[in-house]
Coordinates of C-alpha atoms in Angstrom, one line a residue:
X884 CA 4.4 -20.8 46.0
X885 CA 5.9 -18.0 44.0
X886 CA 5.4 -14.3 45.1
X887 CA 5.5 -11.9 42.1
X888 CA 4.0 -8.8 40.6
X889 CA 0.7 -8.9 38.7
X890 CA -1.7 -6.3 37.4
X891 CA -5.0 -7.1 39.2
X892 CA -8.4 -5.9 38.1
X893 CA -10.2 -5.6 41.4
X894 CA -13.4 -4.4 39.8
X895 CA -14.9 -3.5 36.5
X896 CA -14.2 0.0 35.1
X897 CA -11.2 0.7 37.3
X898 CA -7.6 0.9 36.3
X899 CA -5.4 -2.2 36.9
X900 CA -3.5 -2.3 40.2
X901 CA 0.1 -3.6 40.4
X902 CA 0.1 -6.0 43.4
X903 CA 2.2 -8.7 44.9
X904 CA 0.4 -12.0 44.3
X905 CA 1.0 -15.6 45.3
X906 CA 1.1 -18.1 42.4
X907 CA 0.5 -21.7 43.6
X908 CA 2.5 -24.5 42.1
X909 CA 1.0 -26.4 39.1
X910 CA -1.3 -29.3 39.8
X911 CA -1.6 -32.4 37.6
X912 CA -1.7 -31.5 33.9
X913 CA -0.8 -27.9 34.6
X914 CA 2.2 -25.7 33.7
X915 CA 3.6 -22.7 35.5
X916 CA 5.2 -20.1 33.2
X917 CA 7.4 -17.1 33.8
X918 CA 5.9 -14.5 31.5
X919 CA 8.6 -12.5 29.8
X920 CA 6.3 -10.3 27.6
X921 CA 2.6 -9.6 27.2
X922 CA 0.6 -7.4 24.8
X923 CA -2.7 -5.7 25.5
X924 CA -5.8 -6.5 23.4
X925 CA -9.2 -4.9 23.1
X926 CA -10.7 -8.2 24.6
X927 CA -8.9 -7.4 27.8
X928 CA -10.4 -3.9 27.8
X929 CA -13.8 -5.3 27.0
X930 CA -13.8 -7.5 30.1
X931 CA -12.3 -4.7 32.2
X932 CA -15.1 -2.4 31.1
X933 CA -17.7 -4.7 32.8
X934 CA -19.5 -5.4 29.5
X935 CA -18.4 -9.0 29.3
X936 CA -21.1 -11.4 30.7
X937 CA -18.4 -13.9 31.5
X938 CA -16.2 -11.4 33.3
X939 CA -15.4 -12.3 36.9
X940 CA -13.6 -10.0 39.4
X941 CA -11.0 -9.7 40.9
X942 CA -9.1 -11.1 38.0
X943 CA -5.7 -11.1 36.3
X944 CA -6.3 -10.3 32.7
X945 CA -4.1 -10.8 29.6
X946 CA -4.0 -13.4 26.9
X947 CA -1.2 -12.4 24.5
X948 CA 1.9 -13.6 26.3
X949 CA 5.1 -15.5 25.9
X950 CA 7.5 -17.0 28.5
X951 CA 9.6 -19.8 29.8
X952 CA 8.2 -22.9 31.6
X953 CA 9.1 -22.6 35.3
X954 CA 7.7 -26.0 36.5
X955 CA 5.2 -28.6 35.4
X956 CA 2.7 -30.6 37.3
X957 CA 2.2 -34.4 37.4
X958 CA 1.5 -36.0 34.0
X959 CA 2.7 -33.2 31.8
X960 CA 4.7 -34.6 28.9
X961 CA 4.5 -32.0 26.1
X962 CA 6.6 -29.4 27.8
X963 CA 9.3 -29.3 30.4
X964 CA 11.1 -26.7 32.6
X965 CA 13.0 -24.2 30.5
X966 CA 10.9 -24.6 27.3
X967 CA 10.0 -21.4 25.5
X968 CA 6.2 -21.2 25.2
X969 CA 3.1 -19.2 24.3
X970 CA 0.0 -19.7 26.4
X971 CA -3.2 -20.4 24.4
X972 CA -6.7 -19.0 25.1
X973 CA -8.1 -21.7 22.7
X974 CA -6.6 -25.0 23.9
X975 CA -6.1 -28.1 21.8
X976 CA -6.6 -31.3 23.7
X977 CA -6.6 -33.5 20.6
X978 CA -9.3 -35.8 22.0
X979 CA -12.7 -33.9 22.0
X980 CA -14.9 -34.1 18.9
X981 CA -14.0 -30.5 18.0
X982 CA -10.2 -31.3 18.0
X983 CA -10.9 -34.4 15.9
X984 CA -12.8 -32.4 13.3
X985 CA -10.7 -30.6 10.7
X986 CA -13.4 -28.0 10.2
X987 CA -12.9 -26.3 13.6
X988 CA -10.3 -25.2 16.1
X989 CA -12.8 -24.7 19.0
X990 CA -11.5 -27.3 21.5
X991 CA -14.2 -27.6 24.3
X992 CA -12.3 -29.7 26.8
X993 CA -11.9 -27.0 29.4
X994 CA -14.4 -24.4 28.0
X995 CA -16.7 -24.3 31.0
X996 CA -14.1 -23.9 33.8
X997 CA -12.1 -21.4 31.6
X998 CA -15.2 -19.3 31.2
X999 CA -15.7 -19.2 35.0
X1000 CA -12.2 -18.0 35.6
X1001 CA -10.8 -21.1 37.2
X1002 CA -8.5 -24.0 36.4
X1003 CA -10.0 -27.3 35.2
X1004 CA -10.3 -28.6 38.8
X1005 CA -12.5 -25.6 39.6
X1006 CA -10.0 -23.6 41.7
X1007 CA -7.6 -20.7 41.2
X1008 CA -3.8 -20.6 41.5
X1009 CA -3.7 -16.9 42.3
X1010 CA -4.2 -15.2 45.6
X1011 CA -3.7 -11.6 46.7
X1012 CA -4.2 -10.0 50.1
X1013 CA -5.8 -13.3 51.2
X1014 CA -8.4 -13.2 48.4
X1015 CA -8.7 -15.7 45.5
X1016 CA -8.1 -14.0 42.2
X1017 CA -9.7 -15.4 39.0
X1018 CA -7.9 -16.5 35.9
X1019 CA -8.8 -15.0 32.5
X1020 CA -9.2 -16.9 29.2
X1021 CA -7.1 -19.7 30.7
X1022 CA -4.0 -17.6 30.3
X1023 CA -3.7 -14.5 32.7
X1024 CA -0.6 -13.1 31.1
X1025 CA -0.7 -9.8 33.2
X1026 CA 1.4 -11.6 35.9
X1027 CA 5.1 -12.3 36.1
X1028 CA 4.1 -16.0 36.7
X1029 CA 0.9 -17.7 35.6
X1030 CA -0.4 -21.3 35.6
X1031 CA -2.2 -22.8 32.6
X1032 CA -3.6 -26.2 31.6
X1033 CA -1.1 -28.3 29.7
X1034 CA -3.4 -28.3 26.7
X1035 CA -3.3 -24.5 26.7
X1036 CA 0.4 -24.1 25.9
X1037 CA 2.5 -24.2 22.7
X1038 CA 6.2 -24.9 22.7
X1039 CA 8.0 -22.6 20.3
X1040 CA 11.5 -22.0 18.9
X1041 CA 13.8 -20.9 21.8
X1042 CA 15.4 -18.3 19.6
X1043 CA 12.2 -16.4 19.0
X1044 CA 12.1 -12.8 20.6
X1045 CA 9.3 -13.1 23.2
X1046 CA 8.5 -9.4 23.1
X1047 CA 7.4 -9.9 19.5
X1048 CA 6.0 -13.4 19.2
X1049 CA 3.7 -12.9 22.2
X1050 CA 1.4 -11.1 19.6
X1051 CA 0.9 -14.5 17.9
X1052 CA -1.1 -15.5 21.0
X1053 CA -4.1 -13.6 19.6
X1054 CA -4.3 -10.6 17.3
X1055 CA -1.9 -11.4 14.5
X1056 CA -2.8 -15.1 14.3
X1057 CA -6.5 -14.2 14.3
X1058 CA -6.4 -11.7 11.4
X1059 CA -3.9 -13.7 9.3
X1060 CA -6.0 -16.9 9.8
X1061 CA -9.2 -15.1 9.0
X1062 CA -7.9 -14.5 5.5
X1063 CA -6.0 -17.7 4.8
X1064 CA -8.1 -20.3 6.7
X1065 CA -11.6 -19.0 7.1
X1066 CA -12.1 -16.9 3.9
X1067 CA -9.5 -18.9 1.9
X1068 CA -8.7 -15.7 -0.1
X1069 CA -7.7 -16.6 -3.7
X1070 CA -5.1 -15.1 -6.0
X1071 CA -6.3 -12.1 -7.9
X1072 CA -9.3 -11.4 -5.7
X1073 CA -10.6 -8.1 -4.3
X1074 CA -10.9 -7.7 -0.5
X1075 CA -12.2 -5.1 1.9
X1076 CA -11.0 -4.9 5.5
X1077 CA -13.1 -2.9 8.0
X1078 CA -11.1 -1.6 10.9
X1079 CA -7.3 -1.0 10.6
X1080 CA -6.1 -1.9 14.1
X1081 CA -3.7 -4.8 14.8
X1082 CA -6.2 -7.5 13.7
X1083 CA -7.2 -5.6 10.5
X1084 CA -3.5 -5.2 9.6
X1085 CA -3.0 -8.9 10.1
X1086 CA -6.0 -9.6 7.7
X1087 CA -4.4 -7.3 5.1
X1088 CA -1.2 -9.2 5.5
X1089 CA -3.0 -12.5 5.0
X1090 CA -4.9 -11.2 1.9
X1091 CA -1.6 -10.1 0.4
X1092 CA 0.2 -13.4 1.1
X1093 CA -2.8 -15.2 -0.4
X1094 CA -2.3 -13.2 -3.6
X1095 CA -5.3 -10.7 -3.5
X1096 CA -4.8 -8.1 -6.2
X1097 CA -6.8 -5.3 -4.5
X1098 CA -7.1 -4.8 -0.8
X1099 CA -9.3 -1.8 0.4
X1100 CA -8.8 -0.6 4.0
X1101 CA -11.8 1.0 5.6
X1102 CA -11.4 3.1 8.8
X1103 CA -12.6 6.5 10.2
X1104 CA -9.0 7.2 11.5
X1105 CA -6.9 8.4 8.5
X1106 CA -3.8 8.2 10.6
X1107 CA -4.0 4.5 10.1
X1108 CA -3.8 4.5 6.3
X1109 CA 0.0 4.7 5.9
X1110 CA 0.5 1.7 8.1
X1111 CA -2.2 -0.2 6.3
X1112 CA -0.5 0.4 2.9
X1113 CA 2.8 -0.8 4.4
X1114 CA 1.0 -4.1 5.2
X1115 CA -0.4 -4.4 1.7
X1116 CA -3.6 -2.3 1.4
X1117 CA -3.8 -0.9 -2.2
X1118 CA -6.1 1.9 -1.1
X1119 CA -7.9 3.2 2.0
X1120 CA -11.3 4.9 2.4
X1121 CA -13.3 6.5 5.2
X1122 CA -17.1 6.1 5.5
X1123 CA -17.3 9.8 6.4
X1124 CA -16.0 10.8 2.9
X1125 CA -19.3 10.0 1.2
X1126 CA -23.0 10.6 1.8
X1127 CA -23.7 7.1 0.6
X1128 CA -23.5 4.1 2.9
X1129 CA -20.0 2.6 2.7
X1130 CA -21.3 -0.7 1.2
X1131 CA -22.7 1.2 -1.8
X1132 CA -19.4 3.1 -2.2
X1133 CA -17.5 -0.3 -2.2
X1134 CA -20.0 -1.9 -4.7
X1135 CA -19.4 1.0 -7.1
X1136 CA -15.6 1.0 -6.6
X1137 CA -15.4 -2.7 -7.4
X1138 CA -17.9 -3.4 -10.2
X1139 CA -20.5 -5.1 -8.0
X1140 CA -18.7 -5.7 -4.7
X1141 CA -15.7 -7.3 -3.2
X1142 CA -14.9 -11.1 -3.3
X1143 CA -14.0 -11.1 0.4
X1144 CA -14.7 -8.7 3.3
X1145 CA -13.6 -8.7 6.9
X1146 CA -15.1 -7.0 9.9
X1147 CA -12.4 -6.4 12.5
X1148 CA -14.1 -4.0 14.9
X1149 CA -17.0 -5.8 16.7
X1150 CA -19.7 -3.4 15.5
X1151 CA -22.9 -5.0 14.3
X1152 CA -23.7 -2.1 11.9
X1153 CA -20.3 -2.5 10.3
X1154 CA -20.8 -6.3 10.1
X1155 CA -23.9 -5.7 8.0
X1156 CA -22.1 -3.2 5.8
X1157 CA -19.2 -5.7 5.3
X1158 CA -21.7 -8.4 4.1
X1159 CA -23.6 -6.0 1.8
X1160 CA -20.3 -4.8 0.3
X1161 CA -19.7 -8.4 -1.0
X1162 CA -20.3 -9.4 -4.7
X1163 CA -23.6 -11.2 -5.6
X1164 CA -23.1 -14.9 -6.3
X1165 CA -19.9 -15.6 -4.5
X1166 CA -18.9 -12.8 -2.0
X1167 CA -17.8 -14.1 1.4
X1168 CA -17.8 -11.9 4.6
X1169 CA -16.0 -12.9 7.7
X1170 CA -16.8 -11.6 11.2
X1171 CA -13.6 -11.3 13.1
X1172 CA -14.5 -8.6 15.7
X1173 CA -16.3 -9.6 18.9
X1174 CA -19.5 -7.6 19.4
X1175 CA -20.8 -6.7 22.9
X1176 CA -23.0 -9.1 24.7
X1177 CA -26.6 -9.3 23.6
X1178 CA -26.1 -7.6 20.3
X1179 CA -27.6 -9.1 17.1
X1180 CA -26.7 -8.9 13.4
X1181 CA -29.2 -8.2 10.7
X1182 CA -29.5 -8.0 6.9
X1183 CA -32.1 -8.7 4.3
X1184 CA -32.2 -12.5 3.7
X1185 CA -32.1 -11.7 0.0
X1186 CA -28.5 -10.8 0.5
X1187 CA -27.8 -14.5 1.3
X1188 CA -30.3 -16.0 -1.1
X1189 CA -28.4 -14.2 -3.9
X1190 CA -25.2 -16.0 -3.1
X1191 CA -23.3 -14.2 -0.4
X1192 CA -21.9 -16.1 2.6
X1193 CA -21.5 -14.9 6.2
X1194 CA -18.9 -16.6 8.3
X1195 CA -17.1 -16.1 11.6
X1196 CA -13.7 -17.0 12.9
X1197 CA -12.1 -17.4 16.3
X1198 CA -8.3 -17.3 16.6
X1199 CA -8.2 -17.4 12.8
X1200 CA -9.2 -21.0 12.7
X1201 CA -5.8 -22.2 13.8
X1202 CA -5.6 -25.4 15.8
X1203 CA -3.5 -23.8 18.5
X1204 CA -1.0 -26.3 19.8
X1205 CA -0.1 -27.5 16.2
X1206 CA -0.2 -24.1 14.5
X1207 CA 1.4 -21.5 16.8
X1208 CA 4.9 -23.1 16.6
X1209 CA 4.5 -23.0 12.8
X1210 CA 3.5 -19.4 12.9
X1211 CA 6.6 -18.6 15.0
X1212 CA 8.7 -20.4 12.3
X1213 CA 7.0 -18.4 9.5
X1214 CA 7.9 -15.2 11.4
X1215 CA 11.5 -16.3 12.0
X1216 CA 11.8 -17.1 8.2
X1217 CA 10.3 -13.6 7.4
X1218 CA 7.1 -15.0 5.7
X1219 CA 4.9 -13.1 8.1
X1220 CA 5.4 -9.7 9.7
X1221 CA 5.3 -9.3 13.5
X1222 CA 7.8 -6.6 14.5
X1223 CA 5.9 -4.1 12.5
X1224 CA 2.8 -4.5 14.7
X1225 CA 4.6 -3.2 17.8
X1226 CA 4.1 0.5 18.3
X1227 CA 5.2 0.9 22.0
X1228 CA 7.2 -1.1 24.5
X1229 CA 6.5 -0.2 28.1
X1230 CA 7.6 -1.5 31.5
X1231 CA 5.0 -3.7 33.2
X1232 CA 4.1 -1.1 35.8
X1233 CA 2.9 1.3 33.0
X1234 CA 0.3 -1.2 31.9
X1235 CA -2.6 1.3 32.3
X1236 CA -0.7 3.7 29.9
X1237 CA -0.8 0.8 27.4
X1238 CA -4.6 0.7 27.6
X1239 CA -4.8 4.4 27.2
X1240 CA -2.6 4.2 24.0
X1241 CA -4.9 1.5 22.7
X1242 CA -8.1 3.4 23.4
X1243 CA -6.7 6.5 21.7
X1244 CA -5.9 4.5 18.6
X1245 CA -2.2 5.1 18.9

């Protein structure tokens, strides 16, 4: 058993608490990882807020991490002690019907236990003050050591800087993949990206790499426009600058609508606007943002009858174990940006400050 520091969420709506936790050794087909760096994501904040129906407390949150394998359980063959790895919130077992189908990346092998905050055998590897602490998204990267299933880990280039590539565990991969895998953006096309946070910037990067000729960023926060243009946005607009609905503004700007649109916020009203900003006959809108539990999307069916397509994406459609090492290689060879997404680097005990910076849009 390893004793180490972790940021524990004892209950919903309260700040994280830095505690000493015990991390049990890995059981069969499990891997214990020393986490070197972790990022914060809106998904962590969503669960911490208490709005997540799958949220269990007390829990160790975090799902954008990178580290070094400390030890492996019986039967683990893909990684060994000392390997550099990224934990994966969407695993890849290679055996279930989802893994065998090229159309999806949604491996279901450990979905039920992962959603309940436990390891595949139904138990937790974390304890604190004599209490069992739940796992989160199969990763729990807000701990100096964590235990994950062996199908939830990708071995990456040992030379990669972990304080950067941890971001490939969720946000950057999600946005980039939404453009290149889910939408399959084509050269010369026109795109609109709603929400210019980390995921939105990654979508812009993907659209640019795919050869889009016009990329319109949409956000209420004008402080984000300069960064969006750095990533490849050709122009940025705010819904507050017009009396007309934003979809009408975009349809006018683009002679009938955009070829591809992306919703990167998790707001069902914006999801509708993103679909309706698409061109009749061929426009494709991809939902990337995760809306709160129980919310529903709506539009007039005629929008779809007249040739628009509504799609969704999780982790950008990447089959995780296969793709994450390749994404790290693309970063190392400067094909994709990662460093530019990092705005602040804080010590672990300032994790609550990181959440405040995220909530304030900084």
